Amino acid sequence: MTQKVIIFDFDGTIADTVDALVTIANRLAVEFGYIQITPEELALLRTFTSREIIKYSGISLFKIPFLLKKVKGELKHKIQEFKPIPGIHEALIELQTQGYRLGIITSNSQENVIAFLENHELDQLFDFIYSGVTIFGKTTIINNVLRQKKLKTQAVIYVGDETRDIEASKKANIKVIAVTWGFNSREALAKQNPNFLINHPSELLKVVKNC
């Protein structure tokens, strides 16, 4: 029987970084030429896809890679402050104990992710951490990981908190579990028709068993 591999997004899925990312984004708004996010707008943006957010913000596509690099640098200085999503620690341990192989694909830096995992004694749970930068989706990155790790698509499940995670997983022909505790709203995630939609990390094991 093929071992199932559960690949997690990091920001908003494992680490509670959404508020910090909004704060950093607002601080860099003038430098990169996009609008700042008010609390009211944040509620609106949670209902948008990644493409809609970029269009709404007015940022130049050419500036996005530079913005992401700057954001990762700022996150490095805050990594000690971040906490895991409530319940995710227990869920990850449970998944590993049940024999699932765990990995991470993130647009954050590998250095930041490793520092966070070590800080919260989660570093021994993951077989691999893959960092890559994309503007709209993660399909290329997912496909690269599948190829490098020689993973069969039917054995892989992706777990993420954004509409782009769902879109990328579908394009890569892998199943996807969307989680409502991160950036995008439940309604926005549901519109993208993920294989599963869950509200708490405690639901992960049951859902994975049914995949």
mmCIF file of C-alpha atoms in Angstrom:
data_model
loop_
_atom_site.group_PDB
_atom_site.id
_atom_site.type_symbol
_atom_site.label_atom_id
_atom_site.label_comp_id
_atom_site.label_asym_id
_atom_site.label_seq_id
_atom_site.Cartn_x
_atom_site.Cartn_y
_atom_site.Cartn_z
ATOM 1 C CA MET A 1 0.000 0.000 0.000
ATOM 2 C CA THR A 2 1.379 3.414 -1.000
ATOM 3 C CA GLN A 3 2.163 5.737 1.894
ATOM 4 C CA LYS A 4 0.066 8.908 1.795
ATOM 5 C CA VAL A 5 1.931 12.214 1.762
ATOM 6 C CA ILE A 6 0.295 15.279 3.312
ATOM 7 C CA ILE A 7 1.767 18.558 2.066
ATOM 8 C CA PHE A 8 0.976 21.678 4.078
ATOM 9 C CA ASP A 9 1.023 25.343 3.250
ATOM 10 C CA PHE A 10 2.800 27.250 6.049
ATOM 11 C CA ASP A 11 1.513 30.806 6.562
ATOM 12 C CA GLY A 12 -2.068 30.767 7.816
ATOM 13 C CA THR A 13 -2.250 26.958 7.769
ATOM 14 C CA ILE A 14 0.406 25.916 10.309
ATOM 15 C CA ALA A 15 1.625 29.292 11.592
ATOM 16 C CA ASP A 16 -0.700 32.065 12.710
ATOM 17 C CA THR A 17 0.940 34.797 10.613
ATOM 18 C CA VAL A 18 -1.978 36.430 8.776
ATOM 19 C CA ASP A 19 -2.218 39.527 11.003
ATOM 20 C CA ALA A 20 1.539 40.057 10.854
ATOM 21 C CA LEU A 21 1.531 39.742 7.067
ATOM 22 C CA VAL A 22 -1.205 42.394 6.807
ATOM 23 C CA THR A 23 0.780 44.729 9.090
ATOM 24 C CA ILE A 24 3.935 44.249 7.023
ATOM 25 C CA ALA A 25 2.029 44.692 3.761
ATOM 26 C CA ASN A 26 0.591 47.998 4.983
ATOM 27 C CA ARG A 27 4.020 49.234 6.044
ATOM 28 C CA LEU A 28 5.429 48.497 2.572
ATOM 29 C CA ALA A 29 2.450 49.898 0.637
ATOM 30 C CA VAL A 30 3.954 53.276 -0.237
ATOM 31 C CA GLU A 31 7.307 51.784 -1.257
ATOM 32 C CA PHE A 32 5.704 49.282 -3.626
ATOM 33 C CA GLY A 33 2.832 51.433 -4.873
ATOM 34 C CA TYR A 34 -0.340 49.733 -3.686
ATOM 35 C CA ILE A 35 -3.175 50.656 -1.335
ATOM 36 C CA GLN A 36 -3.067 49.963 2.394
ATOM 37 C CA ILE A 37 -5.556 47.505 3.860
ATOM 38 C CA THR A 38 -8.134 48.756 6.350
ATOM 39 C CA PRO A 39 -9.898 46.248 8.658
ATOM 40 C CA GLU A 40 -13.011 46.633 6.512
ATOM 41 C CA GLU A 41 -11.050 45.949 3.321
ATOM 42 C CA LEU A 42 -9.374 42.924 4.881
ATOM 43 C CA ALA A 43 -12.795 41.331 5.347
ATOM 44 C CA LEU A 44 -13.470 42.000 1.665
ATOM 45 C CA LEU A 45 -10.069 40.696 0.519
ATOM 46 C CA ARG A 46 -10.662 37.416 2.360
ATOM 47 C CA THR A 47 -13.453 36.755 -0.159
ATOM 48 C CA PHE A 48 -11.179 37.418 -3.175
ATOM 49 C CA THR A 49 -8.970 35.055 -5.158
ATOM 50 C CA SER A 50 -5.240 35.869 -5.408
ATOM 51 C CA ARG A 51 -5.723 37.371 -8.872
ATOM 52 C CA GLU A 52 -8.570 39.567 -7.626
ATOM 53 C CA ILE A 53 -6.465 40.771 -4.684
ATOM 54 C CA ILE A 54 -3.585 41.761 -6.965
ATOM 55 C CA LYS A 55 -5.947 43.578 -9.318
ATOM 56 C CA TYR A 56 -7.682 45.343 -6.422
ATOM 57 C CA SER A 57 -4.415 46.450 -4.794
ATOM 58 C CA GLY A 58 -3.042 48.065 -7.936
ATOM 59 C CA ILE A 59 0.475 46.650 -7.466
ATOM 60 C CA SER A 60 2.610 46.097 -10.551
ATOM 61 C CA LEU A 61 3.181 42.403 -11.310
ATOM 62 C CA PHE A 62 6.866 43.167 -11.837
ATOM 63 C CA LYS A 63 7.192 44.375 -8.240
ATOM 64 C CA ILE A 64 5.666 41.284 -6.618
ATOM 65 C CA PRO A 65 8.850 39.137 -6.445
ATOM 66 C CA PHE A 66 10.687 42.062 -4.805
ATOM 67 C CA LEU A 67 7.796 42.608 -2.401
ATOM 68 C CA LEU A 68 7.779 38.923 -1.413
ATOM 69 C CA LYS A 69 11.534 39.037 -0.763
ATOM 70 C CA LYS A 70 11.081 42.088 1.475
ATOM 71 C CA VAL A 71 8.161 40.472 3.345
ATOM 72 C CA LYS A 72 10.199 37.334 4.036
ATOM 73 C CA GLY A 73 12.999 39.502 5.407
ATOM 74 C CA GLU A 74 10.584 41.274 7.748
ATOM 75 C CA LEU A 75 9.047 37.976 8.876
ATOM 76 C CA LYS A 76 12.503 36.731 9.851
ATOM 77 C CA HIS A 77 12.654 39.358 12.603
ATOM 78 C CA LYS A 78 9.232 38.347 13.938
ATOM 79 C CA ILE A 79 9.496 34.565 13.690
ATOM 80 C CA GLN A 80 9.987 34.132 17.441
ATOM 81 C CA GLU A 81 6.661 35.881 18.081
ATOM 82 C CA PHE A 82 4.511 33.608 15.942
ATOM 83 C CA LYS A 83 2.388 30.816 17.398
ATOM 84 C CA PRO A 84 1.066 27.668 15.748
ATOM 85 C CA ILE A 85 -2.608 27.621 14.782
ATOM 86 C CA PRO A 86 -4.464 26.268 17.862
ATOM 87 C CA GLY A 87 -4.773 22.503 17.532
ATOM 88 C CA ILE A 88 -2.347 22.095 14.607
ATOM 89 C CA HIS A 89 0.499 20.774 16.786
ATOM 90 C CA GLU A 90 -1.630 17.888 18.038
ATOM 91 C CA ALA A 91 -3.019 17.189 14.564
ATOM 92 C CA LEU A 92 0.461 16.994 13.007
ATOM 93 C CA ILE A 93 1.712 14.609 15.678
ATOM 94 C CA GLU A 94 -1.387 12.461 15.205
ATOM 95 C CA LEU A 95 -0.882 12.296 11.435
ATOM 96 C CA GLN A 96 2.767 11.313 11.766
ATOM 97 C CA THR A 97 1.945 8.717 14.432
ATOM 98 C CA GLN A 98 -0.592 7.171 12.049
ATOM 99 C CA GLY A 99 2.139 6.716 9.455
ATOM 100 C CA TYR A 100 1.559 9.625 7.115
ATOM 101 C CA ARG A 101 4.520 11.413 5.557
ATOM 102 C CA LEU A 102 4.422 15.193 6.064
ATOM 103 C CA GLY A 103 5.915 18.014 4.020
ATOM 104 C CA ILE A 104 5.630 21.780 3.549
ATOM 105 C CA ILE A 105 5.439 23.917 0.401
ATOM 106 C CA THR A 106 5.642 27.639 1.125
ATOM 107 C CA SER A 107 6.381 31.020 -0.413
ATOM 108 C CA ASN A 108 7.998 31.950 2.913
ATOM 109 C CA SER A 109 11.721 31.278 3.262
ATOM 110 C CA GLN A 110 12.980 27.856 4.307
ATOM 111 C CA GLU A 111 15.029 29.589 7.004
ATOM 112 C CA ASN A 112 11.926 31.195 8.530
ATOM 113 C CA VAL A 113 9.950 27.954 8.435
ATOM 114 C CA ILE A 114 12.717 25.895 10.037
ATOM 115 C CA ALA A 115 13.205 28.497 12.780
ATOM 116 C CA PHE A 116 9.463 28.448 13.551
ATOM 117 C CA LEU A 117 9.260 24.646 13.575
ATOM 118 C CA GLU A 118 12.285 24.336 15.848
ATOM 119 C CA ASN A 119 10.913 26.983 18.182
ATOM 120 C CA HIS A 120 7.705 24.963 18.628
ATOM 121 C CA GLU A 121 9.257 21.475 18.546
ATOM 122 C CA LEU A 122 7.633 20.625 15.230
ATOM 123 C CA ASP A 123 10.802 20.217 13.167
ATOM 124 C CA GLN A 124 10.997 16.423 13.536
ATOM 125 C CA LEU A 125 7.532 15.929 12.022
ATOM 126 C CA PHE A 126 8.327 16.965 8.442
ATOM 127 C CA ASP A 127 10.246 14.992 5.826
ATOM 128 C CA PHE A 128 10.742 17.977 3.545
ATOM 129 C CA ILE A 129 10.294 21.745 3.326
ATOM 130 C CA TYR A 130 10.180 23.314 -0.123
ATOM 131 C CA SER A 131 10.295 27.084 -0.556
ATOM 132 C CA GLY A 132 9.342 28.721 -3.841
ATOM 133 C CA VAL A 133 7.942 32.032 -5.052
ATOM 134 C CA THR A 134 4.988 32.296 -7.415
ATOM 135 C CA ILE A 135 2.654 35.162 -8.185
ATOM 136 C CA PHE A 136 -0.650 33.447 -8.877
ATOM 137 C CA GLY A 137 -0.350 29.766 -8.037
ATOM 138 C CA LYS A 138 1.790 26.944 -6.761
ATOM 139 C CA THR A 139 1.209 24.396 -9.520
ATOM 140 C CA THR A 140 4.778 24.516 -10.836
ATOM 141 C CA ILE A 141 6.190 24.217 -7.324
ATOM 142 C CA ILE A 142 3.886 21.306 -6.469
ATOM 143 C CA ASN A 143 4.829 19.529 -9.703
ATOM 144 C CA ASN A 144 8.525 20.070 -8.974
ATOM 145 C CA VAL A 145 8.144 18.501 -5.531
ATOM 146 C CA LEU A 146 6.159 15.569 -6.920
ATOM 147 C CA ARG A 147 8.892 14.941 -9.476
ATOM 148 C CA GLN A 148 11.853 15.423 -7.120
ATOM 149 C CA LYS A 149 10.361 13.275 -4.364
ATOM 150 C CA LYS A 150 8.992 10.739 -6.894
ATOM 151 C CA LEU A 151 5.503 11.015 -5.435
ATOM 152 C CA LYS A 152 2.414 9.596 -7.114
ATOM 153 C CA THR A 153 -0.386 12.145 -7.447
ATOM 154 C CA GLN A 154 -3.000 9.759 -6.042
ATOM 155 C CA ALA A 155 -0.966 9.445 -2.810
ATOM 156 C CA VAL A 156 -0.630 13.198 -2.201
ATOM 157 C CA ILE A 157 -3.009 15.532 -0.354
ATOM 158 C CA TYR A 158 -2.441 19.283 -0.093
ATOM 159 C CA VAL A 159 -3.640 21.337 2.887
ATOM 160 C CA GLY A 160 -3.946 25.111 2.470
ATOM 161 C CA ASP A 161 -5.872 28.221 3.494
ATOM 162 C CA GLU A 162 -6.093 30.139 0.202
ATOM 163 C CA THR A 163 -8.040 29.818 -3.039
ATOM 164 C CA ARG A 164 -4.748 29.588 -4.943
ATOM 165 C CA ASP A 165 -3.893 26.428 -2.973
ATOM 166 C CA ILE A 166 -7.069 24.794 -4.263
ATOM 167 C CA GLU A 167 -6.496 25.963 -7.825
ATOM 168 C CA ALA A 168 -2.872 24.778 -7.855
ATOM 169 C CA SER A 169 -3.708 21.383 -6.352
ATOM 170 C CA LYS A 170 -6.398 20.745 -8.942
ATOM 171 C CA LYS A 171 -4.045 21.640 -11.782
ATOM 172 C CA ALA A 172 -1.451 19.276 -10.301
ATOM 173 C CA ASN A 173 -4.107 16.527 -10.080
ATOM 174 C CA ILE A 174 -3.822 16.059 -6.323
ATOM 175 C CA LYS A 175 -6.529 16.191 -3.677
ATOM 176 C CA VAL A 176 -6.839 19.315 -1.562
ATOM 177 C CA ILE A 177 -8.138 20.062 1.920
ATOM 178 C CA ALA A 178 -9.046 23.736 2.365
ATOM 179 C CA VAL A 179 -8.926 25.128 5.906
ATOM 180 C CA THR A 180 -11.037 28.026 7.129
ATOM 181 C CA TRP A 181 -8.702 29.262 9.895
ATOM 182 C CA GLY A 182 -6.284 31.091 7.570
ATOM 183 C CA PHE A 183 -6.611 33.921 5.061
ATOM 184 C CA ASN A 184 -9.520 33.191 2.738
ATOM 185 C CA SER A 185 -13.090 33.020 4.018
ATOM 186 C CA ARG A 186 -15.055 29.792 4.073
ATOM 187 C CA GLU A 187 -17.313 31.112 1.303
ATOM 188 C CA ALA A 188 -14.376 31.980 -0.974
ATOM 189 C CA LEU A 189 -12.801 28.555 -0.427
ATOM 190 C CA ALA A 190 -16.095 26.726 -0.991
ATOM 191 C CA LYS A 191 -16.535 28.444 -4.381
ATOM 192 C CA GLN A 192 -13.326 26.764 -5.569
ATOM 193 C CA ASN A 193 -14.759 23.303 -4.757
ATOM 194 C CA PRO A 194 -11.951 21.732 -2.718
ATOM 195 C CA ASN A 195 -12.155 17.983 -2.041
ATOM 196 C CA PHE A 196 -12.679 18.776 1.641
ATOM 197 C CA LEU A 197 -13.329 21.946 3.640
ATOM 198 C CA ILE A 198 -12.586 21.894 7.381
ATOM 199 C CA ASN A 199 -12.902 24.324 10.275
ATOM 200 C CA HIS A 200 -10.433 22.910 12.832
ATOM 201 C CA PRO A 201 -7.163 20.940 12.752
ATOM 202 C CA SER A 202 -8.798 18.165 14.790
ATOM 203 C CA GLU A 203 -10.722 17.227 11.606
ATOM 204 C CA LEU A 204 -7.567 16.533 9.603
ATOM 205 C CA LEU A 205 -6.970 12.887 10.508
ATOM 206 C CA LYS A 206 -10.537 11.812 9.809
ATOM 207 C CA VAL A 207 -10.556 13.606 6.460
ATOM 208 C CA VAL A 208 -7.163 12.234 5.417
ATOM 209 C CA LYS A 209 -8.323 8.689 6.183
ATOM 210 C CA ASN A 210 -11.244 9.246 3.800
ATOM 211 C CA CYS A 211 -9.073 10.568 0.964
#
